[in-house]
Amino acid sequence: MIIELVAIIIAVISLVLSIYIIFRDRKIKRLDNLHTCRQNILNKFESKDILTVDEIIDFFEDNPDSDKAKKHQAKSKELTFQVDSEFEYTCYLVLKKQIDFDSFFDLFKRWLAIRRDVWNVQLTQNKINLPYTWKVIELCEKKQLLPLKKLTP
């Protein structure tokens, strides 16, 4: 009788421990996915092709028709497309619950707020071309997280 009771207690403890480990691993995997996506976006910005403010003024305001200005404009569009693609994939993972929504929002809330404001005024093609990003923005609006409240000091 005692041996059977001990065996049942050990089985229950093993089951509870196994369930805890599964849920903990899922949470860690979600955070790992978020970290990986964030790092991929940041890696795009580490390119040496990003211009400083002075270079932007020189290339685009002083001489916008020069070959260097056109070259940097093309590189800028390419970088923007790559970052948008990475962010779209991140939003896809959020919608598929592969990334924790609260952690994602804490990291990217300003990015989402700016896109929401810009896309509502113009660039309606982005709503069509980047549907997961727009769905996440709508989800944030539904949860009343957007627009961001101004912080008073």
Tab-separated table of C-alpha atoms in Angstrom:
chain	number	residue	atom	x	y	z
A	1	MET	CA	0.000	0.000	0.000
A	2	ILE	CA	2.735	2.471	0.898
A	3	ILE	CA	4.774	1.586	-2.198
A	4	GLU	CA	1.744	2.191	-4.415
A	5	LEU	CA	1.073	5.543	-2.749
A	6	VAL	CA	4.713	6.610	-3.179
A	7	ALA	CA	4.613	5.544	-6.847
A	8	ILE	CA	1.462	7.621	-7.433
A	9	ILE	CA	2.975	10.666	-5.711
A	10	ILE	CA	6.153	10.375	-7.796
A	11	ALA	CA	4.069	10.037	-10.979
A	12	VAL	CA	2.022	13.156	-10.109
A	13	ILE	CA	5.152	15.149	-9.277
A	14	SER	CA	6.742	14.041	-12.564
A	15	LEU	CA	3.635	15.060	-14.509
A	16	VAL	CA	3.464	18.496	-12.882
A	17	LEU	CA	7.170	19.052	-13.431
A	18	SER	CA	6.911	18.004	-17.094
A	19	ILE	CA	4.000	20.392	-17.710
A	20	TYR	CA	5.902	23.236	-16.032
A	21	ILE	CA	8.977	22.605	-18.199
A	22	ILE	CA	6.893	22.547	-21.391
A	23	PHE	CA	5.251	25.901	-20.620
A	24	ARG	CA	8.548	27.446	-19.553
A	25	ASP	CA	10.249	26.280	-22.764
A	26	ARG	CA	7.437	27.756	-24.868
A	27	LYS	CA	7.852	31.116	-23.135
A	28	ILE	CA	11.614	31.019	-23.596
A	29	LYS	CA	11.171	30.104	-27.272
A	30	ARG	CA	8.869	33.111	-27.745
A	31	LEU	CA	11.451	35.411	-26.196
A	32	ASP	CA	14.203	33.821	-28.306
A	33	ASN	CA	12.145	34.432	-31.454
A	34	LEU	CA	11.634	38.074	-30.465
A	35	HIS	CA	15.337	38.527	-29.749
A	36	THR	CA	16.296	36.940	-33.081
A	37	CYS	CA	13.877	39.119	-35.046
A	38	ARG	CA	15.020	42.265	-33.221
A	39	GLN	CA	18.644	41.412	-33.868
A	40	ASN	CA	17.939	40.835	-37.577
A	41	ILE	CA	16.351	44.291	-37.807
A	42	LEU	CA	19.251	45.921	-35.954
A	43	ASN	CA	21.770	44.140	-38.184
A	44	LYS	CA	20.202	45.813	-41.213
A	45	PHE	CA	20.984	49.210	-39.697
A	46	GLU	CA	24.627	48.364	-39.025
A	47	SER	CA	25.374	48.671	-42.709
A	48	LYS	CA	28.023	51.200	-43.694
A	49	ASP	CA	25.652	52.543	-46.374
A	50	ILE	CA	23.540	54.563	-43.934
A	51	LEU	CA	24.117	58.270	-44.376
A	52	THR	CA	24.662	60.858	-41.690
A	53	VAL	CA	22.485	63.974	-41.574
A	54	ASP	CA	25.239	66.077	-43.197
A	55	GLU	CA	25.609	63.559	-46.028
A	56	ILE	CA	21.857	63.566	-46.599
A	57	ILE	CA	21.897	67.339	-46.900
A	58	ASP	CA	24.889	67.232	-49.260
A	59	PHE	CA	23.492	64.511	-51.508
A	60	PHE	CA	19.775	65.202	-51.576
A	61	GLU	CA	19.348	68.925	-50.997
A	62	ASP	CA	22.412	70.463	-52.586
A	63	ASN	CA	22.674	68.214	-55.637
A	64	PRO	CA	19.720	65.793	-55.897
A	65	ASP	CA	20.409	64.841	-59.530
A	66	SER	CA	23.981	63.675	-58.974
A	67	ASP	CA	24.979	60.055	-59.449
A	68	LYS	CA	25.982	59.723	-55.787
A	69	ALA	CA	22.572	60.984	-54.648
A	70	LYS	CA	20.791	58.484	-56.907
A	71	LYS	CA	23.071	55.668	-55.710
A	72	HIS	CA	22.406	56.454	-52.037
A	73	GLN	CA	18.696	56.858	-52.675
A	74	ALA	CA	18.586	53.383	-54.238
A	75	LYS	CA	20.556	51.907	-51.312
A	76	SER	CA	18.225	53.654	-48.870
A	77	LYS	CA	15.158	52.185	-50.579
A	78	GLU	CA	16.745	48.730	-50.543
A	79	LEU	CA	17.536	49.019	-46.819
A	80	THR	CA	13.998	50.208	-46.096
A	81	PHE	CA	12.586	47.240	-48.000
A	82	GLN	CA	14.789	44.798	-46.060
A	83	VAL	CA	13.821	46.286	-42.702
A	84	ASP	CA	10.130	46.274	-43.664
A	85	SER	CA	10.428	42.613	-44.650
A	86	GLU	CA	12.048	41.670	-41.335
A	87	PHE	CA	9.452	43.629	-39.392
A	88	GLU	CA	6.638	42.041	-41.412
A	89	TYR	CA	7.985	38.596	-40.505
A	90	THR	CA	8.161	39.630	-36.845
A	91	CYS	CA	4.517	40.763	-36.982
A	92	TYR	CA	3.591	37.443	-38.603
A	93	LEU	CA	5.189	35.605	-35.679
A	94	VAL	CA	3.285	37.823	-33.238
A	95	LEU	CA	-0.018	36.982	-34.909
A	96	LYS	CA	0.839	33.257	-34.920
A	97	LYS	CA	1.676	33.558	-31.198
A	98	GLN	CA	5.297	32.572	-31.742
A	99	ILE	CA	6.318	35.866	-30.076
A	100	ASP	CA	4.870	37.275	-26.856
A	101	PHE	CA	2.685	40.267	-27.761
A	102	ASP	CA	3.446	42.308	-24.627
A	103	SER	CA	7.214	41.989	-25.039
A	104	PHE	CA	6.912	42.812	-28.736
A	105	PHE	CA	4.822	45.895	-28.012
A	106	ASP	CA	7.266	47.107	-25.367
A	107	LEU	CA	10.091	46.958	-27.913
A	108	PHE	CA	8.320	48.269	-30.997
A	109	LYS	CA	5.522	50.539	-29.725
A	110	ARG	CA	7.010	53.742	-31.127
A	111	TRP	CA	7.686	52.081	-34.469
A	112	LEU	CA	4.076	50.888	-34.645
A	113	ALA	CA	2.731	54.291	-33.593
A	114	ILE	CA	4.677	56.104	-36.303
A	115	ARG	CA	3.616	53.620	-38.973
A	116	ARG	CA	0.008	53.906	-37.859
A	117	ASP	CA	0.064	57.695	-38.137
A	118	VAL	CA	1.871	57.764	-41.482
A	119	TRP	CA	-0.144	54.952	-43.053
A	120	ASN	CA	-3.479	56.490	-42.013
A	121	VAL	CA	-2.612	59.706	-43.822
A	122	GLN	CA	-0.892	58.248	-46.877
A	123	LEU	CA	0.812	55.121	-48.192
A	124	THR	CA	-2.312	52.976	-48.339
A	125	GLN	CA	-0.344	50.559	-50.512
A	126	ASN	CA	1.645	49.639	-47.399
A	127	LYS	CA	-1.574	48.427	-45.779
A	128	ILE	CA	-1.919	46.042	-48.701
A	129	ASN	CA	1.754	45.123	-49.154
A	130	LEU	CA	2.478	44.637	-45.444
A	131	PRO	CA	-0.734	43.039	-44.144
A	132	TYR	CA	0.693	41.478	-40.967
A	133	THR	CA	2.144	44.768	-39.792
A	134	TRP	CA	-1.201	46.437	-40.380
A	135	LYS	CA	-3.057	43.634	-38.547
A	136	VAL	CA	-0.767	44.106	-35.543
A	137	ILE	CA	-1.441	47.861	-35.626
A	138	GLU	CA	-5.185	47.173	-35.708
A	139	LEU	CA	-4.773	44.707	-32.830
A	140	CYS	CA	-2.966	47.400	-30.816
A	141	GLU	CA	-5.768	49.864	-31.555
A	142	LYS	CA	-8.358	47.280	-30.511
A	143	LYS	CA	-6.511	46.770	-27.217
A	144	GLN	CA	-6.324	50.589	-26.909
A	145	LEU	CA	-2.528	50.591	-26.853
A	146	LEU	CA	-2.377	52.939	-29.849
A	147	PRO	CA	-2.240	55.901	-30.138
A	148	LEU	CA	0.428	56.249	-27.496
A	149	LYS	CA	-0.398	58.548	-24.638
A	150	LYS	CA	1.931	61.465	-24.160
A	151	LEU	CA	3.975	61.128	-21.034
A	152	THR	CA	3.981	64.148	-18.774
A	153	PRO	CA	7.102	64.785	-16.720
